[in-house]
Amino acid sequence: MEKSFPKWVRNYPLIVFVLVLLLLIEGCGGKKEVEQLGFIMGIGIDSGKDPGKYKVTCQLALPKSGGGNGTETEDWTITSEVSTISGVIENISQVLNKSSFAGTARIIVLGEGLARSDINEALDHFQRYYDFRRTIYLVLARGEAKDILETQLRTKQLPALDILGTIQGQPTFSSFPVTRLGHYLTILGRANQNPVIPVVQKTKHGEKEIEYADEKGEELLVEGAGVFENGKLVDCLCDEETKGFMWLDNTVKNRFINAETEGLILSAWVRKTSTKFKIETNADGKEGITFQIKTKASIDEIKGQQKSMNLEEWKAYTKSLEPVVAQAIEKECRAAVDKSKAIHADFIGIGRKVEQKDPKFWNQVKPDWLNQLADFPVSYDIQVTLEHTGLPLNSPVSPQKSGQE
């Protein structure tokens, strides 16, 4: 009579084989604890001292080992002169006892010197290396990127994070354009439009009409924009030209706009706006573009108006102010268009708009477009509606009449 063995005993060789395989299988071999990582937050790129080299500044947040709840960090900024952008990662590993992680990088600061020579070769690394995202922000430094990232802010905040916070708050006031790496590369691929990058610079107490409680402290100001042609900085837009570009580019969300007329100064808060365009033949028989801007705003402040009014008078009065605000918007738009024509750079993208609406005409002007742009007719149809400007009772500058004399 044959002896019967339990099933698991009969399968013993198979069980042993599986156990051996489990022992051979590697676990999360690449796993690293957060304290072992150095998180790159911002990168600055300048021209190196030697031809063909870059001076790259990396700003990292380093988690502290055993730091309470695990969220305590210290800052670390290093500058290295390298032949390739990727070379700085190797240099970091030689002096830092942590593995650098580039996936957290949110800001690339481009030095002014590099921008005047060529930024495209430097940016090529960031679109190829998988750790970097195309959503990373680009800013142009007034001066060297290294100096911007080494700014000793009054708030003691990491400069890269300070710039990031300013950019992320931009839609609230729409005072400068936002340029991500992916957007820059998209515009770069268009033969009829120039990319723009916002400008960041240091400010001290008393500069830019700003005073600080700590007179020794510094701040970083994002204002204006640089215009690029084939990766090289052509010129910079002032604040008014930049804001005009944003109207025409349909990137204004909310913002204050000041207007003046006959001794009156008013501030309007733009609540909603949209910009469209049309290509049409004008009275002179020339093809031209008309920008159609529709804006809804509310009066935020008035200076110089002392007349007492009742509600009906106030409604009529605010209606009369709508063209005044429209003129202020048009002034900014004209400043941007005049700049575009003066520097022969189509950062507004008028050529692309012509191509979209009238391809046949575009093929005629395309070979000599930048010269054609100087005389290309541009007009504006701006409609402003002032809403939610109800007359406050006992306003300090315009006391409401009760209606009973």
GROMACS .gro file of C-alpha atoms in nm:
model
  405
    1MET     CA    1   0.000   0.000   0.000
    2GLU     CA    2   0.147   0.328  -0.113
    3LYS     CA    3   0.210   0.590   0.149
    4SER     CA    4   0.017   0.915   0.084
    5PHE     CA    5   0.191   1.251   0.142
    6PRO     CA    6   0.016   1.584   0.200
    7LYS     CA    7  -0.029   1.796  -0.111
    8TRP     CA    8   0.211   2.064   0.011
    9VAL     CA    9   0.482   1.802   0.054
   10ARG     CA   10   0.433   1.683  -0.304
   11ASN     CA   11   0.465   2.047  -0.422
   12TYR     CA   12   0.770   2.109  -0.204
   13PRO     CA   13   1.016   2.149  -0.497
   14LEU     CA   14   0.788   2.411  -0.655
   15ILE     CA   15   0.754   2.599  -0.326
   16VAL     CA   16   1.130   2.606  -0.280
   17PHE     CA   17   1.176   2.732  -0.636
   18VAL     CA   18   0.927   3.018  -0.578
   19LEU     CA   19   1.093   3.115  -0.249
   20VAL     CA   20   1.433   3.130  -0.420
   21LEU     CA   21   1.290   3.357  -0.690
   22LEU     CA   22   1.142   3.588  -0.425
   23LEU     CA   23   1.481   3.617  -0.261
   24LEU     CA   24   1.642   3.707  -0.592
   25ILE     CA   25   1.386   3.969  -0.688
   26GLU     CA   26   1.507   4.319  -0.601
   27GLY     CA   27   1.284   4.551  -0.407
   28CYS     CA   28   1.270   4.928  -0.456
   29GLY     CA   29   1.641   4.944  -0.524
   30GLY     CA   30   1.622   5.305  -0.638
   31LYS     CA   31   1.420   5.420  -0.342
   32LYS     CA   32   1.564   5.709  -0.146
   33GLU     CA   33   1.443   5.868   0.174
   34VAL     CA   34   1.344   6.233   0.149
   35GLU     CA   35   1.638   6.332   0.369
   36GLN     CA   36   1.870   6.189   0.105
   37LEU     CA   37   1.743   6.423  -0.167
   38GLY     CA   38   1.822   6.781  -0.261
   39PHE     CA   39   1.525   6.941  -0.435
   40ILE     CA   40   1.622   7.189  -0.707
   41MET     CA   41   1.379   7.484  -0.694
   42GLY     CA   42   1.537   7.730  -0.935
   43ILE     CA   43   1.816   7.744  -1.189
   44GLY     CA   44   2.003   8.052  -1.313
   45ILE     CA   45   2.206   8.050  -1.634
   46ASP     CA   46   2.469   8.309  -1.727
   47SER     CA   47   2.745   8.320  -1.985
   48GLY     CA   48   3.064   8.166  -1.847
   49LYS     CA   49   3.400   8.336  -1.816
   50ASP     CA   50   3.540   8.114  -2.090
   51PRO     CA   51   3.383   8.106  -2.439
   52GLY     CA   52   3.132   7.827  -2.488
   53LYS     CA   53   3.075   7.776  -2.115
   54TYR     CA   54   2.780   7.846  -1.887
   55LYS     CA   55   2.778   7.975  -1.533
   56VAL     CA   56   2.491   7.779  -1.379
   57THR     CA   57   2.344   7.858  -1.038
   58CYS     CA   58   2.126   7.597  -0.871
   59GLN     CA   59   1.908   7.676  -0.572
   60LEU     CA   60   1.803   7.376  -0.365
   61ALA     CA   61   1.586   7.300  -0.066
   62LEU     CA   62   1.748   7.037   0.156
   63PRO     CA   63   1.529   6.845   0.405
   64LYS     CA   64   1.693   6.820   0.745
   65SER     CA   65   1.761   6.475   0.880
   66GLY     CA   66   1.533   6.395   1.172
   67GLY     CA   67   1.364   6.730   1.143
   68GLY     CA   68   1.056   6.714   1.365
   69ASN     CA   69   0.759   6.656   1.135
   70GLY     CA   70   0.986   6.593   0.836
   71THR     CA   71   0.912   6.925   0.668
   72GLU     CA   72   1.205   7.131   0.796
   73THR     CA   73   1.446   7.237   0.523
   74GLU     CA   74   1.756   7.447   0.473
   75ASP     CA   75   1.855   7.638   0.161
   76TRP     CA   76   2.161   7.576  -0.048
   77THR     CA   77   2.279   7.771  -0.355
   78ILE     CA   78   2.575   7.665  -0.567
   79THR     CA   79   2.726   7.812  -0.883
   80SER     CA   80   2.938   7.612  -1.123
   81GLU     CA   81   3.098   7.689  -1.458
   82VAL     CA   82   3.030   7.405  -1.701
   83SER     CA   83   3.043   7.327  -2.071
   84THR     CA   84   2.696   7.170  -2.064
   85ILE     CA   85   2.396   7.236  -1.842
   86SER     CA   86   2.384   6.871  -1.734
   87GLY     CA   87   2.740   6.904  -1.605
   88VAL     CA   88   2.621   7.106  -1.306
   89ILE     CA   89   2.427   6.804  -1.175
   90GLU     CA   90   2.750   6.606  -1.166
   91ASN     CA   91   2.929   6.888  -0.988
   92ILE     CA   92   2.654   6.906  -0.724
   93SER     CA   93   2.690   6.534  -0.653
   94GLN     CA   94   3.061   6.584  -0.583
   95VAL     CA   95   3.007   6.838  -0.306
   96LEU     CA   96   2.664   6.748  -0.171
   97ASN     CA   97   2.595   6.430   0.022
   98LYS     CA   98   2.246   6.413  -0.130
   99SER     CA   99   2.101   6.318  -0.467
  100SER     CA  100   1.975   6.621  -0.657
  101PHE     CA  101   1.619   6.598  -0.790
  102ALA     CA  102   1.531   6.831  -1.080
  103GLY     CA  103   1.161   6.745  -1.102
  104THR     CA  104   1.079   7.016  -0.847
  105ALA     CA  105   1.245   7.299  -1.046
  106ARG     CA  106   0.989   7.572  -1.119
  107ILE     CA  107   1.197   7.870  -1.234
  108ILE     CA  108   1.471   7.924  -1.492
  109VAL     CA  109   1.639   8.264  -1.463
  110LEU     CA  110   1.823   8.368  -1.779
  111GLY     CA  111   2.107   8.616  -1.740
  112GLU     CA  112   2.098   8.930  -1.953
  113GLY     CA  113   2.443   8.862  -2.100
  114LEU     CA  114   2.343   8.512  -2.207
  115ALA     CA  115   2.017   8.647  -2.350
  116ARG     CA  116   2.204   8.889  -2.575
  117SER     CA  117   2.410   8.602  -2.719
  118ASP     CA  118   2.173   8.301  -2.734
  119ILE     CA  119   1.947   8.121  -2.487
  120ASN     CA  120   1.823   7.844  -2.719
  121GLU     CA  121   2.120   7.611  -2.678
  122ALA     CA  122   2.094   7.640  -2.300
  123LEU     CA  123   1.719   7.572  -2.304
  124ASP     CA  124   1.765   7.267  -2.527
  125HIS     CA  125   1.873   7.065  -2.223
  126PHE     CA  126   1.552   7.143  -2.034
  127GLN     CA  127   1.323   7.018  -2.308
  128ARG     CA  128   1.525   6.697  -2.353
  129TYR     CA  129   1.598   6.591  -1.995
  130TYR     CA  130   1.290   6.408  -1.870
  131ASP     CA  131   1.307   6.542  -1.513
  132PHE     CA  132   1.226   6.897  -1.624
  133ARG     CA  133   0.870   6.991  -1.711
  134ARG     CA  134   0.764   7.212  -1.999
  135THR     CA  135   0.553   7.404  -1.746
  136ILE     CA  136   0.866   7.549  -1.582
  137TYR     CA  137   0.862   7.932  -1.583
  138LEU     CA  138   1.116   8.147  -1.767
  139VAL     CA  139   1.227   8.490  -1.643
  140LEU     CA  140   1.491   8.726  -1.777
  141ALA     CA  141   1.731   8.878  -1.525
  142ARG     CA  142   1.826   9.243  -1.536
  143GLY     CA  143   2.197   9.173  -1.497
  144GLU     CA  144   2.317   8.827  -1.394
  145ALA     CA  145   2.092   8.538  -1.301
  146LYS     CA  146   2.340   8.446  -1.027
  147ASP     CA  147   2.285   8.782  -0.855
  148ILE     CA  148   1.908   8.738  -0.866
  149LEU     CA  149   1.919   8.395  -0.702
  150GLU     CA  150   2.166   8.516  -0.438
  151THR     CA  151   1.950   8.813  -0.335
  152GLN     CA  152   1.918   8.844   0.042
  153LEU     CA  153   1.547   8.914   0.069
  154ARG     CA  154   1.401   9.092   0.369
  155THR     CA  155   1.159   8.802   0.409
  156LYS     CA  156   1.451   8.554   0.414
  157GLN     CA  157   1.259   8.354   0.155
  158LEU     CA  158   1.435   8.157  -0.116
  159PRO     CA  159   1.457   8.391  -0.420
  160ALA     CA  160   1.338   8.117  -0.657
  161LEU     CA  161   1.024   8.069  -0.448
  162ASP     CA  162   0.974   8.445  -0.418
  163ILE     CA  163   0.973   8.481  -0.798
  164LEU     CA  164   0.742   8.180  -0.826
  165GLY     CA  165   0.494   8.338  -0.585
  166THR     CA  166   0.497   8.664  -0.782
  167ILE     CA  167   0.432   8.481  -1.109
  168GLN     CA  168   0.153   8.269  -0.964
  169GLY     CA  169  -0.017   8.584  -0.833
  170GLN     CA  170   0.009   8.756  -1.171
  171PRO     CA  171  -0.350   8.685  -1.291
  172THR     CA  172  -0.481   8.903  -1.009
  173PHE     CA  173  -0.320   9.216  -1.154
  174SER     CA  174  -0.209   9.114  -1.509
  175SER     CA  175   0.090   9.349  -1.509
  176PHE     CA  176   0.340   9.123  -1.690
  177PRO     CA  177   0.324   8.818  -1.919
  178VAL     CA  178   0.380   8.465  -1.796
  179THR     CA  179   0.609   8.250  -2.011
  180ARG     CA  180   0.652   7.879  -1.957
  181LEU     CA  181   0.918   7.675  -2.134
  182GLY     CA  182   0.658   7.497  -2.347
  183HIS     CA  183   0.498   7.824  -2.454
  184TYR     CA  184   0.836   7.975  -2.544
  185LEU     CA  185   0.918   7.673  -2.761
  186THR     CA  186   0.578   7.696  -2.932
  187ILE     CA  187   0.623   8.064  -3.021
  188LEU     CA  188   0.983   7.994  -3.122
  189GLY     CA  189   0.854   7.755  -3.386
  190ARG     CA  190   0.645   8.028  -3.551
  191ALA     CA  191   0.810   8.229  -3.826
  192ASN     CA  192   0.568   8.520  -3.773
  193GLN     CA  193   0.588   8.588  -3.400
  194ASN     CA  194   0.855   8.674  -3.143
  195PRO     CA  195   0.851   8.523  -2.793
  196VAL     CA  196   0.859   8.746  -2.484
  197ILE     CA  197   0.991   8.668  -2.135
  198PRO     CA  198   0.915   8.875  -1.822
  199VAL     CA  199   1.202   9.067  -1.661
  200VAL     CA  200   1.305   9.032  -1.295
  201GLN     CA  201   1.536   9.277  -1.120
  202LYS     CA  202   1.653   9.375  -0.773
  203THR     CA  203   1.505   9.678  -0.602
  204LYS     CA  204   1.623   9.860  -0.291
  205HIS     CA  205   1.464  10.104  -0.052
  206GLY     CA  206   1.350  10.413  -0.243
  207GLU     CA  207   1.371  10.258  -0.591
  208LYS     CA  208   1.067  10.218  -0.816
  209GLU     CA  209   0.878  10.454  -0.583
  210ILE     CA  210   0.875  10.187  -0.311
  211GLU     CA  211   1.004  10.228   0.043
  212TYR     CA  212   1.073   9.942   0.284
  213ALA     CA  213   1.072   9.936   0.661
  214ASP     CA  214   1.411   9.766   0.644
  215GLU     CA  215   1.617  10.007   0.435
  216LYS     CA  216   1.898   9.754   0.398
  217GLY     CA  217   1.675   9.483   0.259
  218GLU     CA  218   1.622   9.399  -0.106
  219GLU     CA  219   1.324   9.281  -0.304
  220LEU     CA  220   1.276   9.120  -0.644
  221LEU     CA  221   1.051   9.306  -0.886
  222VAL     CA  222   0.897   9.148  -1.198
  223GLU     CA  223   0.818   9.424  -1.447
  224GLY     CA  224   0.841   9.459  -1.824
  225ALA     CA  225   0.942   9.193  -2.074
  226GLY     CA  226   1.225   9.101  -2.308
  227VAL     CA  227   1.160   9.041  -2.679
  228PHE     CA  228   1.357   8.760  -2.847
  229GLU     CA  229   1.452   8.683  -3.205
  230ASN     CA  230   1.611   8.342  -3.277
  231GLY     CA  231   1.704   8.306  -2.910
  232LYS     CA  232   1.865   8.649  -2.880
  233LEU     CA  233   1.735   8.943  -2.680
  234VAL     CA  234   1.628   9.218  -2.921
  235ASP     CA  235   1.497   9.479  -2.677
  236CYS     CA  236   1.301   9.519  -2.354
  237LEU     CA  237   0.949   9.654  -2.317
  238CYS     CA  238   0.872   9.914  -2.053
  239ASP     CA  239   0.580   9.871  -1.815
  240GLU     CA  240   0.331  10.054  -2.040
  241GLU     CA  241   0.439   9.864  -2.354
  242THR     CA  242   0.416   9.534  -2.167
  243LYS     CA  243   0.063   9.604  -2.049
  244GLY     CA  244  -0.037   9.709  -2.401
  245PHE     CA  245   0.098   9.379  -2.534
  246MET     CA  246  -0.114   9.192  -2.282
  247TRP     CA  247  -0.432   9.371  -2.395
  248LEU     CA  248  -0.359   9.278  -2.756
  249ASP     CA  249  -0.255   8.923  -2.661
  250ASN     CA  250  -0.583   8.871  -2.471
  251THR     CA  251  -0.401   8.775  -2.151
  252VAL     CA  252  -0.544   9.043  -1.919
  253LYS     CA  253  -0.757   8.889  -1.645
  254ASN     CA  254  -0.794   9.151  -1.372
  255ARG     CA  255  -0.602   9.471  -1.317
  256PHE     CA  256  -0.616   9.836  -1.219
  257ILE     CA  257  -0.602  10.099  -1.490
  258ASN     CA  258  -0.568  10.470  -1.430
  259ALA     CA  259  -0.725  10.735  -1.653
  260GLU     CA  260  -0.713  11.116  -1.651
  261THR     CA  261  -0.940  11.383  -1.799
  262GLU     CA  262  -0.987  11.754  -1.726
  263GLY     CA  263  -0.818  11.746  -1.388
  264LEU     CA  264  -0.992  11.422  -1.290
  265ILE     CA  265  -0.797  11.107  -1.206
  266LEU     CA  266  -0.981  10.779  -1.172
  267SER     CA  267  -0.879  10.422  -1.109
  268ALA     CA  268  -1.088  10.144  -1.261
  269TRP     CA  269  -1.075   9.778  -1.164
  270VAL     CA  270  -1.098   9.555  -1.473
  271ARG     CA  271  -1.324   9.264  -1.387
  272LYS     CA  272  -1.368   9.097  -1.724
  273THR     CA  273  -1.218   9.155  -2.067
  274SER     CA  274  -1.171   8.987  -2.403
  275THR     CA  275  -0.977   9.080  -2.714
  276LYS     CA  276  -1.059   8.971  -3.068
  277PHE     CA  277  -0.935   9.095  -3.403
  278LYS     CA  278  -1.039   9.122  -3.764
  279ILE     CA  279  -0.847   9.174  -4.085
  280GLU     CA  280  -1.015   9.417  -4.323
  281THR     CA  281  -0.950   9.672  -4.595
  282ASN     CA  282  -0.951  10.029  -4.469
  283ALA     CA  283  -1.070  10.348  -4.642
  284ASP     CA  284  -0.734  10.384  -4.817
  285GLY     CA  285  -0.770  10.043  -4.974
  286LYS     CA  286  -0.499   9.890  -4.754
  287GLU     CA  287  -0.528   9.564  -4.565
  288GLY     CA  288  -0.512   9.625  -4.191
  289ILE     CA  289  -0.598   9.481  -3.852
  290THR     CA  290  -0.853   9.603  -3.599
  291PHE     CA  291  -0.827   9.492  -3.237
  292GLN     CA  292  -1.168   9.466  -3.071
  293ILE     CA  293  -1.145   9.492  -2.693
  294LYS     CA  294  -1.450   9.460  -2.469
  295THR     CA  295  -1.397   9.537  -2.102
  296LYS     CA  296  -1.617   9.546  -1.796
  297ALA     CA  297  -1.482   9.743  -1.504
  298SER     CA  298  -1.585   9.925  -1.189
  299ILE     CA  299  -1.470  10.262  -1.059
  300ASP     CA  300  -1.238  10.195  -0.771
  301GLU     CA  301  -1.123  10.547  -0.690
  302ILE     CA  302  -1.186  10.906  -0.805
  303LYS     CA  303  -0.965  11.208  -0.742
  304GLY     CA  304  -1.076  11.559  -0.834
  305GLN     CA  305  -1.455  11.509  -0.849
  306GLN     CA  306  -1.637  11.707  -0.581
  307LYS     CA  307  -1.979  11.769  -0.731
  308SER     CA  308  -2.275  11.641  -0.529
  309MET     CA  309  -2.500  11.405  -0.729
  310ASN     CA  310  -2.811  11.199  -0.692
  311LEU     CA  311  -2.834  10.846  -0.826
  312GLU     CA  312  -2.953  10.937  -1.177
  313GLU     CA  313  -2.685  11.202  -1.216
  314TRP     CA  314  -2.424  10.954  -1.098
  315LYS     CA  315  -2.532  10.696  -1.357
  316ALA     CA  316  -2.503  10.951  -1.638
  317TYR     CA  317  -2.168  11.069  -1.503
  318THR     CA  318  -2.013  10.721  -1.488
  319LYS     CA  319  -2.141  10.654  -1.840
  320SER     CA  320  -1.945  10.959  -1.959
  321LEU     CA  321  -1.628  10.812  -1.805
  322GLU     CA  322  -1.635  10.496  -2.017
  323PRO     CA  323  -1.461  10.660  -2.317
  324VAL     CA  324  -1.197  10.798  -2.080
  325VAL     CA  325  -1.105  10.446  -1.963
  326ALA     CA  326  -1.114  10.325  -2.325
  327GLN     CA  327  -0.863  10.592  -2.420
  328ALA     CA  328  -0.631  10.482  -2.139
  329ILE     CA  329  -0.644  10.124  -2.269
  330GLU     CA  330  -0.581  10.239  -2.626
  331LYS     CA  331  -0.279  10.441  -2.511
  332GLU     CA  332  -0.116  10.128  -2.374
  333CYS     CA  333  -0.200   9.931  -2.689
  334ARG     CA  334  -0.053  10.199  -2.914
  335ALA     CA  335   0.266  10.200  -2.707
  336ALA     CA  336   0.309   9.825  -2.769
  337VAL     CA  337   0.239   9.850  -3.142
  338ASP     CA  338   0.473  10.149  -3.182
  339LYS     CA  339   0.747   9.952  -3.005
  340SER     CA  340   0.690   9.650  -3.227
  341LYS     CA  341   0.725   9.861  -3.541
  342ALA     CA  342   1.026  10.051  -3.407
  343ILE     CA  343   1.233   9.741  -3.326
  344HIS     CA  344   1.108   9.536  -3.625
  345ALA     CA  345   0.996   9.250  -3.404
  346ASP     CA  346   0.642   9.112  -3.423
  347PHE     CA  347   0.602   9.007  -3.057
  348ILE     CA  348   0.228   9.091  -3.079
  349GLY     CA  349   0.186   8.826  -3.347
  350ILE     CA  350   0.012   9.049  -3.602
  351GLY     CA  351   0.163   8.843  -3.883
  352ARG     CA  352   0.022   8.522  -3.741
  353LYS     CA  353  -0.320   8.683  -3.709
  354VAL     CA  354  -0.304   8.794  -4.074
  355GLU     CA  355  -0.206   8.440  -4.174
  356GLN     CA  356  -0.503   8.295  -3.984
  357LYS     CA  357  -0.762   8.529  -4.136
  358ASP     CA  358  -0.624   8.594  -4.485
  359PRO     CA  359  -0.368   8.330  -4.595
  360LYS     CA  360  -0.364   8.461  -4.953
  361PHE     CA  361  -0.265   8.812  -4.844
  362TRP     CA  362  -0.014   8.670  -4.596
  363ASN     CA  363   0.169   8.482  -4.872
  364GLN     CA  364   0.215   8.814  -5.049
  365VAL     CA  365   0.365   9.000  -4.752
  366LYS     CA  366   0.541   8.710  -4.577
  367PRO     CA  367   0.884   8.742  -4.751
  368ASP     CA  368   0.922   9.104  -4.638
  369TRP     CA  369   0.689   9.105  -4.338
  370LEU     CA  370   0.902   9.288  -4.082
  371ASN     CA  371   0.950   9.579  -4.322
  372GLN     CA  372   0.581   9.563  -4.413
  373LEU     CA  373   0.491   9.572  -4.044
  374ALA     CA  374   0.625   9.927  -4.004
  375ASP     CA  375   0.348  10.062  -4.231
  376PHE     CA  376   0.079   9.802  -4.159
  377PRO     CA  377  -0.244   9.978  -4.048
  378VAL     CA  378  -0.352   9.899  -3.692
  379SER     CA  379  -0.676  10.034  -3.543
  380TYR     CA  380  -0.869   9.981  -3.220
  381ASP     CA  381  -1.233   9.930  -3.131
  382ILE     CA  382  -1.243   9.948  -2.752
  383GLN     CA  383  -1.571   9.926  -2.563
  384VAL     CA  384  -1.571   9.982  -2.187
  385THR     CA  385  -1.869   9.920  -1.963
  386LEU     CA  386  -1.847  10.056  -1.610
  387GLU     CA  387  -2.050   9.832  -1.380
  388HIS     CA  388  -2.112   9.807  -1.007
  389THR     CA  389  -2.030  10.172  -0.959
  390GLY     CA  390  -2.330  10.250  -0.742
  391LEU     CA  391  -2.320  10.584  -0.563
  392PRO     CA  392  -2.217  10.527  -0.201
  393LEU     CA  393  -2.405  10.719   0.065
  394ASN     CA  394  -2.207  11.012   0.202
  395SER     CA  395  -1.908  10.947  -0.022
  396PRO     CA  396  -1.617  11.166   0.092
  397VAL     CA  397  -1.566  11.302  -0.263
  398SER     CA  398  -1.925  11.300  -0.390
  399PRO     CA  399  -2.190  11.327  -0.115
  400GLN     CA  400  -2.521  11.194  -0.241
  401LYS     CA  401  -2.813  11.435  -0.247
  402SER     CA  402  -3.121  11.310  -0.068
  403GLY     CA  403  -3.351  11.430  -0.345
  404GLN     CA  404  -3.529  11.668  -0.107
  405GLU     CA  405  -3.399  12.024  -0.113
   0.00000   0.00000   0.00000
